[in-house]
GROMACS .gro file of C-alpha atoms in nm:
model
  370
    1UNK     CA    1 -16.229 -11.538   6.442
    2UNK     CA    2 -15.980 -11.205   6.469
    3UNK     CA    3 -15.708 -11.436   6.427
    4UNK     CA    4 -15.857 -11.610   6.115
    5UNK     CA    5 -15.965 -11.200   6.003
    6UNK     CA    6 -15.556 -11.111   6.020
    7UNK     CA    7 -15.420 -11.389   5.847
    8UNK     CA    8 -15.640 -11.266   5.504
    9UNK     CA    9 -15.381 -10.971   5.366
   10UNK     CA   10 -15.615 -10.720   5.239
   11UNK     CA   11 -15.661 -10.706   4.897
   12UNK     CA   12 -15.885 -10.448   4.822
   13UNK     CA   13 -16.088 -10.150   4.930
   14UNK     CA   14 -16.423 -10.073   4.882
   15UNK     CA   15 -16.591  -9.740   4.939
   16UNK     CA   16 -16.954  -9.701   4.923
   17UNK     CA   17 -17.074  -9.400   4.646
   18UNK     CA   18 -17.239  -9.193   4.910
   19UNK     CA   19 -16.928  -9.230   5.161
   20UNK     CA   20 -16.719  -9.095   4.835
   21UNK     CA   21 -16.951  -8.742   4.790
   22UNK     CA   22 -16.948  -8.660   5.183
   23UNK     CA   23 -16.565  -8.721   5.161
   24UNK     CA   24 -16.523  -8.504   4.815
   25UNK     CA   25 -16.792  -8.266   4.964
   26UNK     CA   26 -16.583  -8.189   5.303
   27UNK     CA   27 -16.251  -8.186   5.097
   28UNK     CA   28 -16.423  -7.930   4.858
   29UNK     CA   29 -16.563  -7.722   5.131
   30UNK     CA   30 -16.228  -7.709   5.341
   31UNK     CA   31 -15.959  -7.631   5.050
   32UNK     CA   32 -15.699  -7.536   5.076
   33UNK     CA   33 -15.743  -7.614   5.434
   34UNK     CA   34 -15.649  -7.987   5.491
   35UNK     CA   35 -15.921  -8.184   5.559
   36UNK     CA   36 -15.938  -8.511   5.758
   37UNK     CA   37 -16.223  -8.742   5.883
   38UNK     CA   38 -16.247  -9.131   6.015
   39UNK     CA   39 -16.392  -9.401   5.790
   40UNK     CA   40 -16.619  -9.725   5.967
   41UNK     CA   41 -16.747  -9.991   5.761
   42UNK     CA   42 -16.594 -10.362   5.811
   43UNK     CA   43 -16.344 -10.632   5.637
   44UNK     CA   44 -16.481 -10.891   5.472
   45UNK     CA   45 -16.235 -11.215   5.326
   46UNK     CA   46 -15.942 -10.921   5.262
   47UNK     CA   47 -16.160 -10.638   5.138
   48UNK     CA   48 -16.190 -10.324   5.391
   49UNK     CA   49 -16.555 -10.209   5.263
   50UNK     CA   50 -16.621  -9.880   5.384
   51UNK     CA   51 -16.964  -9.750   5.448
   52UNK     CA   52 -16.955  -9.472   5.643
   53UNK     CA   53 -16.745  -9.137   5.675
   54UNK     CA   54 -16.772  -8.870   5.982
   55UNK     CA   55 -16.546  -8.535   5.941
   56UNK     CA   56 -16.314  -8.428   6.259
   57UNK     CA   57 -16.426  -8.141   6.431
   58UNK     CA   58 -16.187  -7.859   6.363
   59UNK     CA   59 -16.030  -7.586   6.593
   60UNK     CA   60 -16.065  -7.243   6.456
   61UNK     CA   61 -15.738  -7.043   6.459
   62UNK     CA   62 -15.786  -6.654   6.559
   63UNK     CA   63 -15.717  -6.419   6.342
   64UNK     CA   64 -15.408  -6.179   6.385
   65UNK     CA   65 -15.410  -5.812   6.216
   66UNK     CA   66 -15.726  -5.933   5.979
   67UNK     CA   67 -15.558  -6.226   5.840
   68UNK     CA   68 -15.619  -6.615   5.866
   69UNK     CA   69 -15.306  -6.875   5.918
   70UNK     CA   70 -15.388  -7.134   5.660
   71UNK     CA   71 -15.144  -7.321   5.727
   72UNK     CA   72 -15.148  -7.310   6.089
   73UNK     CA   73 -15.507  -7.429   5.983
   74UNK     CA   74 -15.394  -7.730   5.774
   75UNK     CA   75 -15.118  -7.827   6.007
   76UNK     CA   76 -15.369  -7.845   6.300
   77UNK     CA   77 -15.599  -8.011   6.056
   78UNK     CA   78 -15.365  -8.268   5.950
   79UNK     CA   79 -15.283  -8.366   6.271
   80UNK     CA   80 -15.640  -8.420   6.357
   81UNK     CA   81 -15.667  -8.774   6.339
   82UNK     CA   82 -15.462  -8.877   6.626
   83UNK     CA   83 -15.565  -8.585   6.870
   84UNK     CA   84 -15.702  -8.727   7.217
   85UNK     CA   85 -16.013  -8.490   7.193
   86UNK     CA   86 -16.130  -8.640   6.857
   87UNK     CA   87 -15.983  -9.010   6.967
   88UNK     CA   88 -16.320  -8.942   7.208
   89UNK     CA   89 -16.556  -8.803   6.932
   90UNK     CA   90 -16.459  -9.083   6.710
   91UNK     CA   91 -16.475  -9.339   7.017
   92UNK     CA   92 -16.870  -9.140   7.101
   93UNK     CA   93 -16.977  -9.195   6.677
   94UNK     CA   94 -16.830  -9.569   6.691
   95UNK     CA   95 -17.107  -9.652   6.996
   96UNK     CA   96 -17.377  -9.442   6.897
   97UNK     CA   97 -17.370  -9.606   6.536
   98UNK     CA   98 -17.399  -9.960   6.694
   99UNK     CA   99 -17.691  -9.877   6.895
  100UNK     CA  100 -17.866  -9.824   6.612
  101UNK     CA  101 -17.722 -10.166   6.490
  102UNK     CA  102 -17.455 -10.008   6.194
  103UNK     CA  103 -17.119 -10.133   6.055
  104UNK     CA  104 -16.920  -9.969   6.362
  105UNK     CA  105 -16.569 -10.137   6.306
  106UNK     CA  106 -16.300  -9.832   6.243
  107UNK     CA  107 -16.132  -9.882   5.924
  108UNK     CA  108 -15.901  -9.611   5.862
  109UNK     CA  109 -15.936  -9.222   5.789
  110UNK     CA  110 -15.897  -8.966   5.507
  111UNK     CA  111 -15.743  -8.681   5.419
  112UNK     CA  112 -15.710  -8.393   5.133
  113UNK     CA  113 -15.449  -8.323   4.900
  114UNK     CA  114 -15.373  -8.033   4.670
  115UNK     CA  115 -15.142  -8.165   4.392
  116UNK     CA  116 -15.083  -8.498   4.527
  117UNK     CA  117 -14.881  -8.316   4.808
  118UNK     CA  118 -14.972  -8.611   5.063
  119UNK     CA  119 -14.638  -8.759   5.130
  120UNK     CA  120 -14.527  -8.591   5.480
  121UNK     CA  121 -14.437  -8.688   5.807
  122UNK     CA  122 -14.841  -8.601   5.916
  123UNK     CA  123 -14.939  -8.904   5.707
  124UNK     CA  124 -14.690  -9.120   5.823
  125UNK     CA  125 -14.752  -9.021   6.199
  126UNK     CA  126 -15.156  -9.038   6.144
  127UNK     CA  127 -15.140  -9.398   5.952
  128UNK     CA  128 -14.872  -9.545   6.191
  129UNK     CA  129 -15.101  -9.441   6.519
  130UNK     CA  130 -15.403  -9.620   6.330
  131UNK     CA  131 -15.233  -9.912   6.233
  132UNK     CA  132 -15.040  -9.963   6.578
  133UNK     CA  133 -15.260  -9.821   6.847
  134UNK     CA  134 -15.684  -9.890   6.671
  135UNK     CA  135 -15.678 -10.165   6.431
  136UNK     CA  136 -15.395 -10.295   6.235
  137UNK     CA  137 -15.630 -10.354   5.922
  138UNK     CA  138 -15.663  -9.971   5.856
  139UNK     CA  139 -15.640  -9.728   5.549
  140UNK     CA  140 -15.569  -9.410   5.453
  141UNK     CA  141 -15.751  -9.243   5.171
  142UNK     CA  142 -15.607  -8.973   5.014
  143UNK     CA  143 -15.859  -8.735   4.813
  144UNK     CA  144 -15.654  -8.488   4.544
  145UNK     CA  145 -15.911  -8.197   4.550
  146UNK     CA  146 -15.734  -8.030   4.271
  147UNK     CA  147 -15.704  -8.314   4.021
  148UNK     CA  148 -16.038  -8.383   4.116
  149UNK     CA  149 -16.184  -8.060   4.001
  150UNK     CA  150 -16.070  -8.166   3.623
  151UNK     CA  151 -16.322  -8.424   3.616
  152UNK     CA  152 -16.100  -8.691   3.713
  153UNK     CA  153 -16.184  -8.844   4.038
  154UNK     CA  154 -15.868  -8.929   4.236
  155UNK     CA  155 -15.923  -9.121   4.516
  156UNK     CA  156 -15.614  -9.326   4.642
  157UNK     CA  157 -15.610  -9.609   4.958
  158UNK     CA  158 -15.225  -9.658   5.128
  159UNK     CA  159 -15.102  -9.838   5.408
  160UNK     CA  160 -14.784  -9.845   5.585
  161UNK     CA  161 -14.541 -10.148   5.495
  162UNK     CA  162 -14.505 -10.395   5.747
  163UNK     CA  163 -14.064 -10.285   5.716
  164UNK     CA  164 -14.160  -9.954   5.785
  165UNK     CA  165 -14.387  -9.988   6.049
  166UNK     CA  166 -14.081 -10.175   6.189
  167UNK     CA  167 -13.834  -9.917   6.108
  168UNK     CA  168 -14.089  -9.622   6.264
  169UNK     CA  169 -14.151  -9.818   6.596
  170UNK     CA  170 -13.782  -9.803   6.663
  171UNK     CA  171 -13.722  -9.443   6.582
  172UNK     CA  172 -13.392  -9.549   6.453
  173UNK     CA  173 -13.371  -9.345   6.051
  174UNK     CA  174 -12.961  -9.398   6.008
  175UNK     CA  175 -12.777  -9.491   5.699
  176UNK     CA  176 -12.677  -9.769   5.960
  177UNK     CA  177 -13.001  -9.895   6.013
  178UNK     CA  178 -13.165  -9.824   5.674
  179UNK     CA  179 -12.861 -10.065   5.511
  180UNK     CA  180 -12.938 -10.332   5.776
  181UNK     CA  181 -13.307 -10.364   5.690
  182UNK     CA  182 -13.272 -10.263   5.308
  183UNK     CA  183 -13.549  -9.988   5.371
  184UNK     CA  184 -13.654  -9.785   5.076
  185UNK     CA  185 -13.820  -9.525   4.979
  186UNK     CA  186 -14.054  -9.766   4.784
  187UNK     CA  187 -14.111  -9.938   5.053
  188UNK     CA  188 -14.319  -9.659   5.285
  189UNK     CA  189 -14.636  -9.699   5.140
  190UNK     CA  190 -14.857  -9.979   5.014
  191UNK     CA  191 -15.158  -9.869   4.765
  192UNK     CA  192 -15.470 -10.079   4.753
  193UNK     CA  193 -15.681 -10.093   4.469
  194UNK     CA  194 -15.999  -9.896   4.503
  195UNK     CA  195 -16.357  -9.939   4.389
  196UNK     CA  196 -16.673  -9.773   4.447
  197UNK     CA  197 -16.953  -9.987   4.544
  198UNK     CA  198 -17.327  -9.868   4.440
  199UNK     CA  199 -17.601  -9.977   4.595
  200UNK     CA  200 -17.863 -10.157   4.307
  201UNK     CA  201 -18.138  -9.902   4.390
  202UNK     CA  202 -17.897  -9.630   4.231
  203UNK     CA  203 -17.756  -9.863   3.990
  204UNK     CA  204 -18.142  -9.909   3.848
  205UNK     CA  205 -18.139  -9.523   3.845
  206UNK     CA  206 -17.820  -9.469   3.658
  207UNK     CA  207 -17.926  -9.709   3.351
  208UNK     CA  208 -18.268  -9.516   3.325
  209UNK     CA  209 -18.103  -9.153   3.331
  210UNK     CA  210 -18.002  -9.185   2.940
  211UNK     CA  211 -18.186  -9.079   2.697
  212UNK     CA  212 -18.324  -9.264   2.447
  213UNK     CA  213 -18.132  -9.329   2.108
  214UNK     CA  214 -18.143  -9.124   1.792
  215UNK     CA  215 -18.362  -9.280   1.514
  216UNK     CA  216 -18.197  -9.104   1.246
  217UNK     CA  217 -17.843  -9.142   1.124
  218UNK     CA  218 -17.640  -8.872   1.218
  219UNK     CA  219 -17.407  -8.666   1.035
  220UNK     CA  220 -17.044  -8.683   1.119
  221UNK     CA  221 -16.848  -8.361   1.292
  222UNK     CA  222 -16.594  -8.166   1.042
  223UNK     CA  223 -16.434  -8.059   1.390
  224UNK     CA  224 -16.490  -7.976   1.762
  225UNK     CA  225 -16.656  -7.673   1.723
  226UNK     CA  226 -16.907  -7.844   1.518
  227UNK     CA  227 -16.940  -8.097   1.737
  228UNK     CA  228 -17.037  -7.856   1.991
  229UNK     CA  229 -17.315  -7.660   1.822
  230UNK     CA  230 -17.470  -7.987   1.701
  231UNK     CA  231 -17.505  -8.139   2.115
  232UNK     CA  232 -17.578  -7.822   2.245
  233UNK     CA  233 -17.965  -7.897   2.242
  234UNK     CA  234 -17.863  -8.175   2.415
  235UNK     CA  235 -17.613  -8.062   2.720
  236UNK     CA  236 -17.909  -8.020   3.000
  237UNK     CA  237 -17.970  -8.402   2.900
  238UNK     CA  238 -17.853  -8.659   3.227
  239UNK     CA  239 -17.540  -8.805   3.172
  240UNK     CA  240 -17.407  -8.590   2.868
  241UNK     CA  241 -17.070  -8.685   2.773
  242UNK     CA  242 -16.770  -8.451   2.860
  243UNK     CA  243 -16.620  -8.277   2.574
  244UNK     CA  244 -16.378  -8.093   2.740
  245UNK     CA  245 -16.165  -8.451   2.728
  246UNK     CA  246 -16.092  -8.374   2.347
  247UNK     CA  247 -15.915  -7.996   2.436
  248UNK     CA  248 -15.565  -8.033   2.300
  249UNK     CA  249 -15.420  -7.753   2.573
  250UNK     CA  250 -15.201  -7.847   2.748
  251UNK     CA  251 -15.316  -7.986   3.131
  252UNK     CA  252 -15.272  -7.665   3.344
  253UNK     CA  253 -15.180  -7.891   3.633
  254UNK     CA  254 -14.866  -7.991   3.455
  255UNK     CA  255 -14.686  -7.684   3.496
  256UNK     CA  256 -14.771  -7.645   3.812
  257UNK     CA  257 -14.654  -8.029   3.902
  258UNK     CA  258 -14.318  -7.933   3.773
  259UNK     CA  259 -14.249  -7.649   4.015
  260UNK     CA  260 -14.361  -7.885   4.320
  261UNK     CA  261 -14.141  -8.160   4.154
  262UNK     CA  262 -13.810  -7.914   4.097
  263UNK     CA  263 -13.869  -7.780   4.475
  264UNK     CA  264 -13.853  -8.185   4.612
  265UNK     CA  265 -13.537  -8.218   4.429
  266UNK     CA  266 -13.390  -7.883   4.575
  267UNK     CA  267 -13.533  -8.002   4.894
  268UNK     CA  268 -13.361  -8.342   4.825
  269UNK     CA  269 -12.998  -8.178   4.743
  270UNK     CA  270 -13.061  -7.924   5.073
  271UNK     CA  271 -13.063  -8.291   5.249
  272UNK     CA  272 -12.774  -8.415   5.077
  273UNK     CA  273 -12.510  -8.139   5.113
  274UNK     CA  274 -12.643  -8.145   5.519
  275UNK     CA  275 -12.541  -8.517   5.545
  276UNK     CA  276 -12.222  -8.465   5.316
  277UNK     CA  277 -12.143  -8.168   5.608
  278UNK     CA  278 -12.208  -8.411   5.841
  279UNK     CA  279 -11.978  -8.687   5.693
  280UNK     CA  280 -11.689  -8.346   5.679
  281UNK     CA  281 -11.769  -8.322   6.076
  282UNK     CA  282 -11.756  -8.671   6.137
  283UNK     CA  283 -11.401  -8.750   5.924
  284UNK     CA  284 -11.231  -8.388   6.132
  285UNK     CA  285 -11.317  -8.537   6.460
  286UNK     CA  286 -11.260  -8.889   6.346
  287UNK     CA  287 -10.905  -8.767   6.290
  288UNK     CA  288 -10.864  -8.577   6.597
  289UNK     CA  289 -10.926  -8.878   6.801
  290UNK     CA  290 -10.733  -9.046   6.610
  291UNK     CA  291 -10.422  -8.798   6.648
  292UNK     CA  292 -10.511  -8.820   7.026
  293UNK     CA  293 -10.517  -9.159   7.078
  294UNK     CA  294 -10.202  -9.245   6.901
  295UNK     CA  295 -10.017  -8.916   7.120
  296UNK     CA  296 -10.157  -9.124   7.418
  297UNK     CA  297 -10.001  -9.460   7.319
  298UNK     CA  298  -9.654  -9.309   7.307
  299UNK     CA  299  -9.732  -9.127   7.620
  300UNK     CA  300  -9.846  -9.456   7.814
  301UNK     CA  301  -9.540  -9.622   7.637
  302UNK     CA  302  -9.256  -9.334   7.782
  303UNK     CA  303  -9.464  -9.382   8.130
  304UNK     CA  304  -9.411  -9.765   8.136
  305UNK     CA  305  -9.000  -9.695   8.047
  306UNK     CA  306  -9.055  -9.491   8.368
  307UNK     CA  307  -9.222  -9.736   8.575
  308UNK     CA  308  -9.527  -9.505   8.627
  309UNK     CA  309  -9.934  -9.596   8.598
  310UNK     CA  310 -10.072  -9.551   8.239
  311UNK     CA  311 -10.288  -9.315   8.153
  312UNK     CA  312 -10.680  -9.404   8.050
  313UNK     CA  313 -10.730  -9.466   7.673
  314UNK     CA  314 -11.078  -9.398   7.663
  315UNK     CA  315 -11.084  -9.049   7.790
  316UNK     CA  316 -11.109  -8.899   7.398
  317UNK     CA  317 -11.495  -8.991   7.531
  318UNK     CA  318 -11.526  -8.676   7.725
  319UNK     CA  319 -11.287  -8.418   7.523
  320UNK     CA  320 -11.448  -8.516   7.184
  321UNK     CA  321 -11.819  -8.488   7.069
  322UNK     CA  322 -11.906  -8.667   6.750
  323UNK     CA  323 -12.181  -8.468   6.571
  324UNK     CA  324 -12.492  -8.599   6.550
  325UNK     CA  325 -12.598  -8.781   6.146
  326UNK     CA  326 -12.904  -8.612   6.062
  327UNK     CA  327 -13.241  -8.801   6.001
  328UNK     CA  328 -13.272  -9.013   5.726
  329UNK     CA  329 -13.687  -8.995   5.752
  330UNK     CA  330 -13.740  -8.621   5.544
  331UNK     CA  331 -13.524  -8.813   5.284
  332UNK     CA  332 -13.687  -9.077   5.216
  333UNK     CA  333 -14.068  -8.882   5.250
  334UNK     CA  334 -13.917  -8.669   4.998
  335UNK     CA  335 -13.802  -8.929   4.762
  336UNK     CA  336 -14.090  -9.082   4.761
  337UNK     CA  337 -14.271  -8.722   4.705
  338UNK     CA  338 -14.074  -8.680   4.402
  339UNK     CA  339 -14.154  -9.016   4.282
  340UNK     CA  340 -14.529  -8.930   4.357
  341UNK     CA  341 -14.489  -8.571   4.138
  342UNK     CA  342 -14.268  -8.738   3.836
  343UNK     CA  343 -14.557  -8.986   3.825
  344UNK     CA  344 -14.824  -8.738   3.768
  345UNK     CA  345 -14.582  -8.558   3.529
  346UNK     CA  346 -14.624  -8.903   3.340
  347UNK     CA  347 -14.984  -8.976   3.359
  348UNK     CA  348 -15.047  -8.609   3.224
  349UNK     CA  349 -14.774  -8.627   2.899
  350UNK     CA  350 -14.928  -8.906   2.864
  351UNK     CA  351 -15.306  -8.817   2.761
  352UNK     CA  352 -15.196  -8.464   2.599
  353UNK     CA  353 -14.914  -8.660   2.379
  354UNK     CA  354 -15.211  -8.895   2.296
  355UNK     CA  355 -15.442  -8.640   2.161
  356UNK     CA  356 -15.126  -8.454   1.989
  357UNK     CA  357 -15.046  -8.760   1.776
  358UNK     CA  358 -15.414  -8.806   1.678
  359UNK     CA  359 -15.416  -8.450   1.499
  360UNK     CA  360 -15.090  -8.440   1.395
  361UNK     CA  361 -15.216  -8.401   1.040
  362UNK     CA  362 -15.436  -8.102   1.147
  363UNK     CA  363 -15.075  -7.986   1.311
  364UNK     CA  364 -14.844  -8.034   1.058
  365UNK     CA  365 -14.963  -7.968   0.699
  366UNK     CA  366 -14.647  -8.155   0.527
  367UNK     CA  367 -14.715  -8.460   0.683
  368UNK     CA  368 -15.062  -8.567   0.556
  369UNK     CA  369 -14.899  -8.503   0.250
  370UNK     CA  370 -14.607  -8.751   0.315
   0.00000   0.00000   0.00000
């Protein structure tokens, strides 16, 4: 039956509604602290349905001189997920939930973002010891607290490529390496599509929150400020719809995107002029051998004239060290961080160019007169 489970590629994730509060409720209560936590539920015909969420037990980091270490905090935090003493806490949930006879199967885990800073080696490291070590059928979900806090749920699943997980197993990140396998930077992650399950108990309950239609017709809004004094009788009423949608200001997170996104690329040329160092290095004592090798060639050649032994060739081994080529890994983490921050950049243009072109004539006198 496991083998019939693994040969169904998952296709989907599903996350019950109440396992999506307790995961937005930790992340809320723990920012900007990284949060992380392990997810059970159980896969069913390609879909990873999750039903239950448990939060890691974090260390607390004393203080020193009156201040707290966040990111001390959020490193240790991160790095929760694969730490022996809450590989036993999670091992201790897992048979206490099927004594009671509940979907115990572990799934995957999640973790926090601020900013859809999620792309680092912690991920990697936590998703490739879940996938390699628990169950190969795992997930991470990523939770952006701070796009979140807009009103706009983001709740992301990934997995670790099957070329990657490769790639990572060996250890090997080389511009050798990476051209054998064609390994890219698109090619880390893998995102599922997500959906949030409801049970049909709350589904029952959601339809019956409205209330009940105007009889009258209603007069149309000259502009948003109208439009607010008219429904403000109504804003206590369940389910009210968000107004804040139609503000034309720019999204506050955009700016802020943009700094994170020009500090990957400066992070990305910092890489870049270290490997083009290390290709200066590498071509100096390329040539050095070279010069030595050659000045040992005519020196064997004069020795055989004299009818003496020739000298080892291959002792440039122990007079030269080649330098070492730097990691290719924080490259290609970082490229795909940038791709990550220039995609945000895009979703938010997107909605406030939207709403700019639908008031254009509000903006621009002249051209509702054209």
């Amino acid at each position: 039956m496991a083998d019939i489970l693994k040969e169904v590629p998952l296709k989907a994730v599903q996350v019950e509604a109440l396992v999506v509060m307790k995961i937005i409720k930790h992340c809320s209560q723990t920012f900007p602290t990284t949060a992380t936590g392990f997810l059970v539920g159980m896969d069913v015909q390609g879909t990873l349905q999750v039903t239950n969420s448990f939060p890691f037990p974090t260390a607390e980091i004393p203080n020193t001189d009156g201040h707290h270490d966040n990111n001390a905090a959020s490193n240790l935090a991160a790095a929760a997920p694969r730490a022996k003493v809450n590989a036993v806490y999670q091992n201790e949930m897992i048979r206490n939930l099927r004594e009671v006879n509940i979907d115990a199967n572990n799934v995957g885990w999640y973790m926090s973002a601020n900013m859809g800073n999620f792309v680092n080696l912690n991920l990697i490291e936590n998703q490739y010891y879940y996938q390699k070590d628990l169950n190969e059928r795992t997930v991470a979900i990523i939770h952006d607290v701070s796009r979140s806090s807009q009103g706009s749920l983001s709740l992301r699943a990934f997995r670790l490529s099957t070329a990657f997980m490769s790639a990572f197993k060996e250890g090997k990140f080389t511009t050798e390496s990476l051209q054998k396998s064609n390994l890219r930077y698109q090619d880390i992650l893998v995102e599922l599509p997500l959906q949030i399950h409801s049970s049909h108990l709350l589904t029952a309950f959601l339809h019956q929150l409205p209330s009940k239609p105007p009889t009258s017709e209603l007069p149309f809004p000259t502009d948003l400020a109208t439009l607010s004094a008219k429904g403000s009788n109504n804003r206590d009423a369940p389910l009210y719809p968000n107004l804040d949608s139609l503000d034309l200001s720019i999204d506050p997170f955009l700016e802020k995107t943009c700094d994170l996104l020009l500090d990957s690329i400066e992070t990305h040329h910092t890489e870049l002029n270290n490997y083009q160092y290390y290709q200066r290095q590498l071509g100096r004592e390329q040539a050095k051998i070279t010069a030595w090798q050659q000045k040992r060639k005519a020196e064997n050649a004069s020795r055989v004239l004299t009818k003496q032994a020739p000298l080892p060739e291959d002792e440039w081994t122990k007079l030269f060290k080649l330098p070492q080529e730097p990691n290719r890994l924080e490259v290609l983490l970082n490229s795909r961080q940038v791709e990550q921050y220039a995609r945000q950049v895009d979703g938010f243009t997107a909605a406030v160019s939207g709403k700019m072109f639908a008031v254009r004539s509000n903006l621009l006198p002249g051209e509702a007169e054209s």
